[in-house]
Coordinates of C-alpha atoms and ligand atoms in Angstrom, one line a residue:
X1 CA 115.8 136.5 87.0
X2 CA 119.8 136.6 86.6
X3 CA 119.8 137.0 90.4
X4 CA 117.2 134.2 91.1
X5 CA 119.3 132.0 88.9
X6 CA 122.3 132.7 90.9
X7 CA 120.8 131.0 93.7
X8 CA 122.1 127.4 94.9
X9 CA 119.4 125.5 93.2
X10 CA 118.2 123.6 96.7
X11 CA 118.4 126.8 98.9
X12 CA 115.5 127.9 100.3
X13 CA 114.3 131.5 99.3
X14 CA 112.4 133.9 101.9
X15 CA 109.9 136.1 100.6
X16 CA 111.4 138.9 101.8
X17 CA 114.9 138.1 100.5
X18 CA 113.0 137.7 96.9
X19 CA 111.7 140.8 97.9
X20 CA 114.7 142.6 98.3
X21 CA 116.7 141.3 95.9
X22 CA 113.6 142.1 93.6
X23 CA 113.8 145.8 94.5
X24 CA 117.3 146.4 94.5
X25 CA 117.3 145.8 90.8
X26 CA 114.4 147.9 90.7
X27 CA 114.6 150.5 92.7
X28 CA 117.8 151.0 93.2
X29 CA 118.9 152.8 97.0
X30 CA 114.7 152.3 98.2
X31 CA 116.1 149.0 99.5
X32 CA 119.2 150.2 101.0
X33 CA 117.4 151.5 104.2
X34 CA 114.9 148.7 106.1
X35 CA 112.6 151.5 107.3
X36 CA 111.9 152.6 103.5
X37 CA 108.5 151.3 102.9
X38 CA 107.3 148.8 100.0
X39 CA 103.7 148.8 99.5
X40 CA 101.3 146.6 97.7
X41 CA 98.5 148.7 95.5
X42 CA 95.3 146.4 95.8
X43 CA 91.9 146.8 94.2
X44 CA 88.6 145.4 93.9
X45 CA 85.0 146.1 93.1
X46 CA 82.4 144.8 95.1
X47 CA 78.6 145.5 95.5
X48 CA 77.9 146.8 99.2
X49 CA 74.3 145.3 99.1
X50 CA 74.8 142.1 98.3
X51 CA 71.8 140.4 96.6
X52 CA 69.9 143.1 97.2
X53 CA 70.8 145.0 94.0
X54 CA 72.6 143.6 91.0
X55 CA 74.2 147.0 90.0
X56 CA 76.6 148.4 92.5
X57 CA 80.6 148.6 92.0
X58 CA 82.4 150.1 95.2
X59 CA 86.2 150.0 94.4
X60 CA 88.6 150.5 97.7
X61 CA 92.1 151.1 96.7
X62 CA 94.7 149.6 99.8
X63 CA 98.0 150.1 99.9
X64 CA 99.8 146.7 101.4
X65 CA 103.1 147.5 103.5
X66 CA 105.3 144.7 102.8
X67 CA 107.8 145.6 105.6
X68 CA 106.1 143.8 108.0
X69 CA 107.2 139.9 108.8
X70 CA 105.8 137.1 106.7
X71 CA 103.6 136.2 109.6
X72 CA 101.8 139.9 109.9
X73 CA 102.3 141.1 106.5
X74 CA 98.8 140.7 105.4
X75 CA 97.0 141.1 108.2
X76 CA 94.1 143.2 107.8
X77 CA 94.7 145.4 109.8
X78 CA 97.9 147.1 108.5
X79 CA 96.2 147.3 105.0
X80 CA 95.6 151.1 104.6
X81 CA 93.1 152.2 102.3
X82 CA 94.1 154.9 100.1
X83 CA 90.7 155.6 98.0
X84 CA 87.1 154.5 98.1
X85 CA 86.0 155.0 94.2
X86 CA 82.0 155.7 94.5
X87 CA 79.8 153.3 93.4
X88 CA 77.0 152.4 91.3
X89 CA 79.3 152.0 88.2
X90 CA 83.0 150.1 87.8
X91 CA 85.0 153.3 86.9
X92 CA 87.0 151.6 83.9
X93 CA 89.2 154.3 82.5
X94 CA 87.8 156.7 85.0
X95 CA 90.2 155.1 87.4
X96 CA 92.5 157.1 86.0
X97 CA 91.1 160.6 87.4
X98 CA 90.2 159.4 90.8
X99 CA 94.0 157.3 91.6
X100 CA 95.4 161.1 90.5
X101 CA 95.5 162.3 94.0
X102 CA 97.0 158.8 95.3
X103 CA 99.9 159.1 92.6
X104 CA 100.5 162.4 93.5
X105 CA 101.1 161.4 97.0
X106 CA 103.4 158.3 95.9
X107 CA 105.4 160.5 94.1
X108 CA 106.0 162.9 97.0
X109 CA 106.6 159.5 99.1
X110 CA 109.3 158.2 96.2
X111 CA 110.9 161.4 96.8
X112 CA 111.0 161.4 100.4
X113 CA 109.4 163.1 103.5
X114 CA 111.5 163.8 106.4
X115 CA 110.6 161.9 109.9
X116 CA 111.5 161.0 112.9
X117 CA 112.9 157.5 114.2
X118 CA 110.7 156.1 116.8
X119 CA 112.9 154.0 118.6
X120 CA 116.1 156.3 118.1
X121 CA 114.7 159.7 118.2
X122 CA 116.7 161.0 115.1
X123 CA 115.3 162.5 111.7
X124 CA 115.9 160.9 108.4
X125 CA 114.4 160.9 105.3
X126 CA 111.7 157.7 104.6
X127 CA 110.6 156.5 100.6
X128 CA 108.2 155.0 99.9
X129 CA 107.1 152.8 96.7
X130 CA 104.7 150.8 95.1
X131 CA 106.5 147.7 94.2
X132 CA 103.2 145.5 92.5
X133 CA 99.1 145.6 92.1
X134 CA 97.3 143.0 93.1
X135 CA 93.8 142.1 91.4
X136 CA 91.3 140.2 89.9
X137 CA 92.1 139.0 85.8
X138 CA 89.1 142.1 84.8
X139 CA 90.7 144.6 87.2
X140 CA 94.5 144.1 85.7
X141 CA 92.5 145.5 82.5
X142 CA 91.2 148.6 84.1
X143 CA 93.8 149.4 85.9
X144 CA 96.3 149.2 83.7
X145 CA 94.6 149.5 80.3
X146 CA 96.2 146.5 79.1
X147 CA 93.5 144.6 76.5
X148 CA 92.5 140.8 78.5
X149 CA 90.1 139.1 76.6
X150 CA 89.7 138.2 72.9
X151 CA 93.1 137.0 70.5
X152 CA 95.3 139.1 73.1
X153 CA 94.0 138.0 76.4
X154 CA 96.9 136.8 78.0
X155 CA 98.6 139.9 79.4
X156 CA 101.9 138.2 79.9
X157 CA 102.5 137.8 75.7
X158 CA 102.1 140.3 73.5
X159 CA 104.2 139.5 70.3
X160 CA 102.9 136.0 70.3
X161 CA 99.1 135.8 71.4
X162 CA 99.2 131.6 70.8
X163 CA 95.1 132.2 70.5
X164 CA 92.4 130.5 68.3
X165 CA 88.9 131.4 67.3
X166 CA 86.1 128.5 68.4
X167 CA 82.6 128.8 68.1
X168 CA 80.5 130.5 70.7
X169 CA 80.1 128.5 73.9
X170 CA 76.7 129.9 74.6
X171 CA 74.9 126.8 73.6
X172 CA 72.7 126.5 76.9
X173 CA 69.3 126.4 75.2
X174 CA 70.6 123.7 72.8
X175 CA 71.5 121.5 76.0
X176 CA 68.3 121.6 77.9
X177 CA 66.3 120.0 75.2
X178 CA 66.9 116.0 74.6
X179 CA 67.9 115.6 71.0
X180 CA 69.6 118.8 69.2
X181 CA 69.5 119.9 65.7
X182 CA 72.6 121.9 64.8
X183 CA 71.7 122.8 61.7
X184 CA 68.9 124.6 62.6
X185 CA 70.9 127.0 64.7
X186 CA 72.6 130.0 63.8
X187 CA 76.4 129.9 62.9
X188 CA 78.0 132.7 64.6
X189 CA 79.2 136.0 63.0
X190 CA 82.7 135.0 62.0
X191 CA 85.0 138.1 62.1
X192 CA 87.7 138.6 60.1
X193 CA 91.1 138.4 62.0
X194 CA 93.5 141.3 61.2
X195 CA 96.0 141.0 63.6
X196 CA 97.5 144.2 62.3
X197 CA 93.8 145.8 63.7
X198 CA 94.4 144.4 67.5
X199 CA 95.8 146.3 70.1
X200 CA 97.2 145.5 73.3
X201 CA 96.8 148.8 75.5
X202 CA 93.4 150.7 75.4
X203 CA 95.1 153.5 77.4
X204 CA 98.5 154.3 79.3
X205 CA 97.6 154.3 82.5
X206 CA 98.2 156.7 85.7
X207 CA 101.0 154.2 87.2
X208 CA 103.0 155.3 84.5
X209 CA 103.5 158.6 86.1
X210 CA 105.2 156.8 88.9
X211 CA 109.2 157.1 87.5
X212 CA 110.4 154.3 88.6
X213 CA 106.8 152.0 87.1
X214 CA 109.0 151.0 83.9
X215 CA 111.6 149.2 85.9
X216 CA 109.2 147.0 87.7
X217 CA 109.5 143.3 86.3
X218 CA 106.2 142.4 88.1
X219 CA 103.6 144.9 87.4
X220 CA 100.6 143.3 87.9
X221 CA 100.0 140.1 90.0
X222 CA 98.1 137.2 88.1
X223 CA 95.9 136.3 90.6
X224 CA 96.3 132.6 91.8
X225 CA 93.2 132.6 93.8
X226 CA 90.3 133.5 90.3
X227 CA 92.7 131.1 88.9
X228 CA 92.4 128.3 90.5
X229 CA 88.5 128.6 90.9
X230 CA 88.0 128.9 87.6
X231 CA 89.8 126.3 86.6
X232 CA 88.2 123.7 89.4
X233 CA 85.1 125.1 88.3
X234 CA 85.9 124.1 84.5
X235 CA 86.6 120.9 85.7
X236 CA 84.1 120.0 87.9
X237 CA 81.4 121.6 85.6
X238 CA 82.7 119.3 82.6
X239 CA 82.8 116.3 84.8
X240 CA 79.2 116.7 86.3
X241 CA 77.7 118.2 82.7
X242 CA 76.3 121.5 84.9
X243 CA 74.3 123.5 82.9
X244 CA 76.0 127.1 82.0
X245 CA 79.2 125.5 83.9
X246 CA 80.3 122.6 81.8
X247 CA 82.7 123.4 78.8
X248 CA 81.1 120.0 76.6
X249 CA 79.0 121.8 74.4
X250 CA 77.4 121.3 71.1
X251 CA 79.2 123.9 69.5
X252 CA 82.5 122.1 71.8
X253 CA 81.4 119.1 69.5
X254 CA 81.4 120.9 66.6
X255 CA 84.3 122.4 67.3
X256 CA 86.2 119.2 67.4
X257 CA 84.4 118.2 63.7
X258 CA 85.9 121.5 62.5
X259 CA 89.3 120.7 63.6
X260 CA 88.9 117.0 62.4
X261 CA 90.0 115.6 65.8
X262 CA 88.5 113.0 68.2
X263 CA 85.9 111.7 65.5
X264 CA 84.0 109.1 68.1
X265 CA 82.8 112.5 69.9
X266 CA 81.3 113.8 67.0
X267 CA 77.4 114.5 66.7
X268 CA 75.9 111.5 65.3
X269 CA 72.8 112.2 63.2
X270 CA 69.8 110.0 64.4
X271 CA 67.2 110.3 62.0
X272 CA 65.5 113.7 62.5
X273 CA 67.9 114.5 65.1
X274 CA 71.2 114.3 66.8
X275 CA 72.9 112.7 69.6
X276 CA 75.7 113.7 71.2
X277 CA 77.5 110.5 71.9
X278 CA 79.1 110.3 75.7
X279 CA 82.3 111.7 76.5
X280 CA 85.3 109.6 78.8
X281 CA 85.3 112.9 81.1
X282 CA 81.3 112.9 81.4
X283 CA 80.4 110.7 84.5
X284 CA 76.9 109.1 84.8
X285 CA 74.4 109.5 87.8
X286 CA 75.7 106.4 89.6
X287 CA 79.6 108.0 89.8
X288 CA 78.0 111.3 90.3
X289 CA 76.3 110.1 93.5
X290 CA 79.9 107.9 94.3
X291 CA 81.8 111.1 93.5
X292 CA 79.9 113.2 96.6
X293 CA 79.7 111.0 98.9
X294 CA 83.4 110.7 98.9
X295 CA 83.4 114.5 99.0
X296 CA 80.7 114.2 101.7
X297 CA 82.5 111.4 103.7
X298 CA 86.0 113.5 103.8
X299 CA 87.5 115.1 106.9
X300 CA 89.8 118.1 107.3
X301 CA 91.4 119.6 110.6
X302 CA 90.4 122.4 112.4
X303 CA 90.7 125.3 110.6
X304 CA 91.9 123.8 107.2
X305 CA 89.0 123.9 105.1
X306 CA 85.3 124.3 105.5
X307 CA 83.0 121.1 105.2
X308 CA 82.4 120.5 101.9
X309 CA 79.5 118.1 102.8
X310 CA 77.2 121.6 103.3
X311 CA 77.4 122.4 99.5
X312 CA 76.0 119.0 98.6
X313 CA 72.2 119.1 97.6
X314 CA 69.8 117.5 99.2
X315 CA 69.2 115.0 97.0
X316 CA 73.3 114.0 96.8
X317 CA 73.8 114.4 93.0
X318 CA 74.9 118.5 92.8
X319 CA 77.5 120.4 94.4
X320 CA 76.3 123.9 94.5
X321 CA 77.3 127.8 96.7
X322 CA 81.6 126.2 96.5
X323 CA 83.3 129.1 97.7
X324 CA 86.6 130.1 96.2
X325 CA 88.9 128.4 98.9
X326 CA 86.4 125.4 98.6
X327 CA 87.9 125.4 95.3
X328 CA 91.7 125.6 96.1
X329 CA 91.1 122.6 98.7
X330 CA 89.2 120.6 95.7
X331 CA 91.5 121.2 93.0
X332 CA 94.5 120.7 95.3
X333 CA 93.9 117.7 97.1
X334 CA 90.4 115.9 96.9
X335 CA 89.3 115.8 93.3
X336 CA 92.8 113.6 92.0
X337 CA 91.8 111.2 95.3
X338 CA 87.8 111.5 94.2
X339 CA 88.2 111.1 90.5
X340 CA 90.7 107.6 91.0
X341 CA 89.0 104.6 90.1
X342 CA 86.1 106.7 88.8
X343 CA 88.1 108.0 85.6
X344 CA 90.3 106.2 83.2
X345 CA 93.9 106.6 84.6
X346 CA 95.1 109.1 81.7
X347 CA 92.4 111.7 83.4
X348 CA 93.5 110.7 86.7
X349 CA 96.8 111.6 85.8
X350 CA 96.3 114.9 84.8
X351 CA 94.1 116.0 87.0
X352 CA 96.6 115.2 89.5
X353 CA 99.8 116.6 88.1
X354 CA 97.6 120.0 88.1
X355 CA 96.8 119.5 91.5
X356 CA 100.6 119.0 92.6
X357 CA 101.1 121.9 90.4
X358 CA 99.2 124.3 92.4
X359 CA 100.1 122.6 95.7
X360 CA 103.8 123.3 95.2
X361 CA 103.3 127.2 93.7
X362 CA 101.4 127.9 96.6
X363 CA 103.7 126.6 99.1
X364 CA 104.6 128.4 102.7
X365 CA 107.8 128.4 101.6
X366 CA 109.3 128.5 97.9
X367 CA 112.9 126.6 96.0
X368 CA 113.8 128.5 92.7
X369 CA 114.7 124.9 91.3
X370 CA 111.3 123.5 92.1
X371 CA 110.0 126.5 90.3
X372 CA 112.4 126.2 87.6
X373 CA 111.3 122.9 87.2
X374 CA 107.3 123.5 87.2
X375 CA 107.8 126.2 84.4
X376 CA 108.9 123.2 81.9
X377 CA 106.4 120.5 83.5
X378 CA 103.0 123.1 83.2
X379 CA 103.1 123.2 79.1
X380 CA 103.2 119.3 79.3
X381 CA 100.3 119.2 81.9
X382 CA 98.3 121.4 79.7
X383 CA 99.2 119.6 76.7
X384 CA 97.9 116.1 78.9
X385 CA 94.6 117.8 79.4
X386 CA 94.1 118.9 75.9
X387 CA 93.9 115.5 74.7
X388 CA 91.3 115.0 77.2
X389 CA 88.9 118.1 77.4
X390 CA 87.3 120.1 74.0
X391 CA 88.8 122.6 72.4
X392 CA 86.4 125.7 74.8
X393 CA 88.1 123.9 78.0
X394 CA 91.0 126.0 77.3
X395 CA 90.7 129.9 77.4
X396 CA 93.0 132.6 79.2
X397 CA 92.2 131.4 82.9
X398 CA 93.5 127.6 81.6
X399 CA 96.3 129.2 79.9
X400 CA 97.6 131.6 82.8
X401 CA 99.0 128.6 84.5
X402 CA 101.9 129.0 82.2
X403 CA 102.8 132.0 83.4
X404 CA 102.2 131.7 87.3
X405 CA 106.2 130.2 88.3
X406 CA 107.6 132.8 86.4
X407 CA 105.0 135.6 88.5
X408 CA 106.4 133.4 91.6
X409 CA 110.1 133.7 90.9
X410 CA 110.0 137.1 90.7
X411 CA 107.5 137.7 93.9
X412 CA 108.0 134.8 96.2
X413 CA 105.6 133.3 98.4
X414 CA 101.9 133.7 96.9
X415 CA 99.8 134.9 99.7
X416 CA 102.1 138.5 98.9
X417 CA 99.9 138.4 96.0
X418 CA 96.7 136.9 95.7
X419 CA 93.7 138.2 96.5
X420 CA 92.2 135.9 99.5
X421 CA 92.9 139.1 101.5
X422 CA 91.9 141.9 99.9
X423 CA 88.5 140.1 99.4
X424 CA 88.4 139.3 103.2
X425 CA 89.3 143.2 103.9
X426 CA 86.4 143.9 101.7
X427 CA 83.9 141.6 103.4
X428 CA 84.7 143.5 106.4
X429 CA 84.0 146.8 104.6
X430 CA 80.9 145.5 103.4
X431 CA 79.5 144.8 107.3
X432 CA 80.6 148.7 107.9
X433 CA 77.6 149.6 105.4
X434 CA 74.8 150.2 108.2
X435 CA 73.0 153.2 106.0
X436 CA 71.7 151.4 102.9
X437 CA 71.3 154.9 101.6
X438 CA 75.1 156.0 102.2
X439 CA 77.3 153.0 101.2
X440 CA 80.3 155.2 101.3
X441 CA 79.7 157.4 104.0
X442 CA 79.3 154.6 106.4
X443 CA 82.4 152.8 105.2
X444 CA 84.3 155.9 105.7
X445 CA 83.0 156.8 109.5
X446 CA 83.4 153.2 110.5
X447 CA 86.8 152.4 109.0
X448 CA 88.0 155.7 110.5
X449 CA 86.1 154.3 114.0
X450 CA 88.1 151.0 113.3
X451 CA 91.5 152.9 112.6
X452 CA 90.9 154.6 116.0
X453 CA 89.9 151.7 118.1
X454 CA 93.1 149.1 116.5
X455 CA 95.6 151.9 117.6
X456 CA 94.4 151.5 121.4
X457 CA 94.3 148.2 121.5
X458 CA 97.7 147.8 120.0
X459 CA 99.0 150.8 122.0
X460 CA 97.4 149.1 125.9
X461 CA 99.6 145.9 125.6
X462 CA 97.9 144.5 129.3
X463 CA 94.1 144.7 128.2
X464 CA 92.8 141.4 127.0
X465 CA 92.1 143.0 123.1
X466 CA 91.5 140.8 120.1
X467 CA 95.6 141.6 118.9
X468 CA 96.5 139.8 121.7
X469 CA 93.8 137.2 122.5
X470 CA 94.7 133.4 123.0
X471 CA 93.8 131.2 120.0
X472 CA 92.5 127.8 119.7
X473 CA 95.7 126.4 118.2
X474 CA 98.5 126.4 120.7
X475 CA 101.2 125.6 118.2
X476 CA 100.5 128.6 116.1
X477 CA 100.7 130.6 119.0
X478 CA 104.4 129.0 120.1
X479 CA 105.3 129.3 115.8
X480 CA 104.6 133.5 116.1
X481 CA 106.9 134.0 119.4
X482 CA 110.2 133.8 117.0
X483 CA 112.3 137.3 116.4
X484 CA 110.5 139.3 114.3
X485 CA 114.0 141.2 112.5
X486 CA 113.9 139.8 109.4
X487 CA 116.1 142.9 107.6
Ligands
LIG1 ZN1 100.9 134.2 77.8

């Protein structure tokens, strides 16, 4: 942070200079040498059959080089995967036992194996070290045993957890029936608070073994990508009242009578029953239809973003299947255009100062002063949409948005740590499963096939391979021709 701040506030910052400033204060001489290693430890679980069963957890372990320039530094290709945790179960603590023979490794890596230099024939000695994880919000908790749900979710404070108990947002039975009767429901178990009872850290995880973990200022990635579809899905649930999806409860009304807040949104009593009286975020069929055929009606350029019109329903009043880049597009740049003129301006307005939020933190290219300057405006934004949404609108995921330009000061550019890749790397895994019976064993064959088949291709440079191959996009092409030295 002292370094960052040293900057010239308008000077552009690579994300390999952040890189190597952010390891020389780390780990101290790894940086000294270009050809030292700095690898990316990513994880994931994800069920090999699809559909076909609901209780399957897979977890790959990859290990990232970050040496590579910005351009082929997260190519598939170069990820190499350390582990494949067998399945059936997530391996929560477990994960401990089966990374032990990966740390072991790391450790003989951070203290330095003698090789040769390629391109200059002579020996010297090449480090290696883990410099960040990257993961899903549950996967930070079991893989590094930090606590991330309940009154210490947010992994980023633990003196000041900032959290409040609200009713249960389970309310979907109440919502599918016309007029509700709360007091016919059950109140919720309240539990006492002792904050002296909580606990951050279930367990001290395997990293720790690592002797230079404790000087890392970014352990663990918050991952932009779960972030952001969360949050559009929050939004656009709320909006559209989706069952299951929308945070506008019955027990979000009550929550706002308990508070004593917003009293034109509380349940009226009619008669025998109750209505819950409309909301300024809630939009009626006619905008509803209006909303989609915007969405329907816009246009993106090749290769930007898939058509949004395919997750319309047929009958133009749902959006349904939006997958998580769908989500990045919507929350970034159509829904502030599609909810203009459909909203009251002070929704409008937040919606998108959140949306130029995320559109600046997950630009190509990164100013420490603009980033400086989103960590004082993303309280206010939050504070904007407070006074708009209920009280259940805002859990961790909401929150974490706090906490994403500091994560970005320290690591740069965010594609070096979300997850868009690592879940593309395990799509590919999941076509390697050709043996329904062996899930692993034909994952292993096949990536070692794949391994096999990528160093060919890369090593005959005048066969037409798919390294190589011509793309549609001439510019891109032109854009990757630049020198590649970057150290
Ligand atoms: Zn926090």
């Amino acid at each position: 942070m002292a370094q960052a701040e040293e900057e010239s506030s308008g000077k552009m910052s690579s994300a390999i200079q952040l890189m190597v400033r952010h390891g020389k204060t780390l780990i101290g001489n790894l940086v000294e040498n270009a050809r030292n290693i700095r690898l990316g430890l990513a994880t994931d679980g994800f069920n090999p059959f699809g559909k076909m069963s609901s209780s399957y957890s897979m977890w790959p372990v990859f290990l990232i080089p970050y040496n590579f320039p910005p351009w082929e530094c997260m190519e598939q290709s170069n990820f190499m995967m350390g582990l494949l945790i067998l399945g059936r179960e997530c391996p929560g603590k477990d994960i401990d036992v089966f990374l032990e023979p990966l740390i072991e490794e790391l450790l003989e890596f951070w203290k330095g194996v003698r090789t040769i230099d390629a391109l200059t024939e002579k020996s010297f000695v090449l480090h290696a070290a883990v410099i960040w994880c990257i993961h899903d919000y549950p996967a930070l908790s079991t893989l590094s045993g930090r606590v991330s749900r309940g009154y210490y979710a947010c992994v980023r404070c633990d003196k000041n957890p900032c959290s409040k108990r609200i009713r249960r947002a389970d309310a979907t039975k109440l919502e599918r029936v016309k007029d509700v009767r709360p007091e016919n429901n059950p109140q919720p178990k309240k539990r006492k608070r002792d904050d002296d009872d909580v606990q951050c850290w279930k367990r001290k995880s395997c990293l720790w073994d690592l002797p230079y973990w404790a000087s890392l200022k970014l352990q663990h990635n918050l991952d932009v990508m779960h972030i952001e579809k969360n949050i559009c899905d929050y939004i656009f649930g709320t909006f559209h009242g989706i069952v299951g999806k929308s945070k506008d409860t019955v027990n979000a009304r009550k929550d706002l009578e308990d508070m004593g807040i917003r009293k034109h949104l509380h349940l009226k009593r009619d008669g025998n029953s109750y209505c819950v009286p409309p909301a300024p975020y809630a939009i009626n069929k006619t905008q509803k239809i209006a909303f989609l055929e915007f969405l329907r009606n816009v246009k993106f350029s090749d290769g930007y973003a898939s058509s949004l019109a395919t997750c319309i329903s047929a009958d133009g009043c749902n959006l349904q299947g939006l997958k998580t880049h769908d989500c990045h597009i919507l929350l970034q740049r159509i829904l502030p255009a599609a909810v203009r003129g459909i909203m009251s301006k002070n929704i409008y307005e937040a919606i998108a100062e959140l949306g130029n939020f995320f559109q600046q933190l997950c630009a190509r290219t990164l100013k420490l002063d603009v980033l400086h300057r989103m960590k004082e405006e993303i309280p206010i934004i939050l504070c904007k949409l407070e006074k708009i949404f209920p009280p259940a609108f805002f859990d961790v995921m909401l929150y974490l948005a706090v906490h994403l330009p500091d994560d970005a000061i320290l690591r740069g550019p965010v594609q070096y740590g979300w997850m868009y890749l690592v879940e593309r790397r395990l799509l590919t895994l999941k076509h390697f499963v050709r043996n329904m019976a062996r899930p692993e064993g034909s994952i292993a064959e096949a990536y070692v096939a794949n391994e096999c088949l990528h160093a060919c291709s890369r090593y005959f440079d005048d066969l037409d391979t798919r390294h190589n191959r011509a793309g549609r996009n001439r510019e891109r092409l032109d854009l990757r021709k630049g020198d590649i030295s970057v150290f």
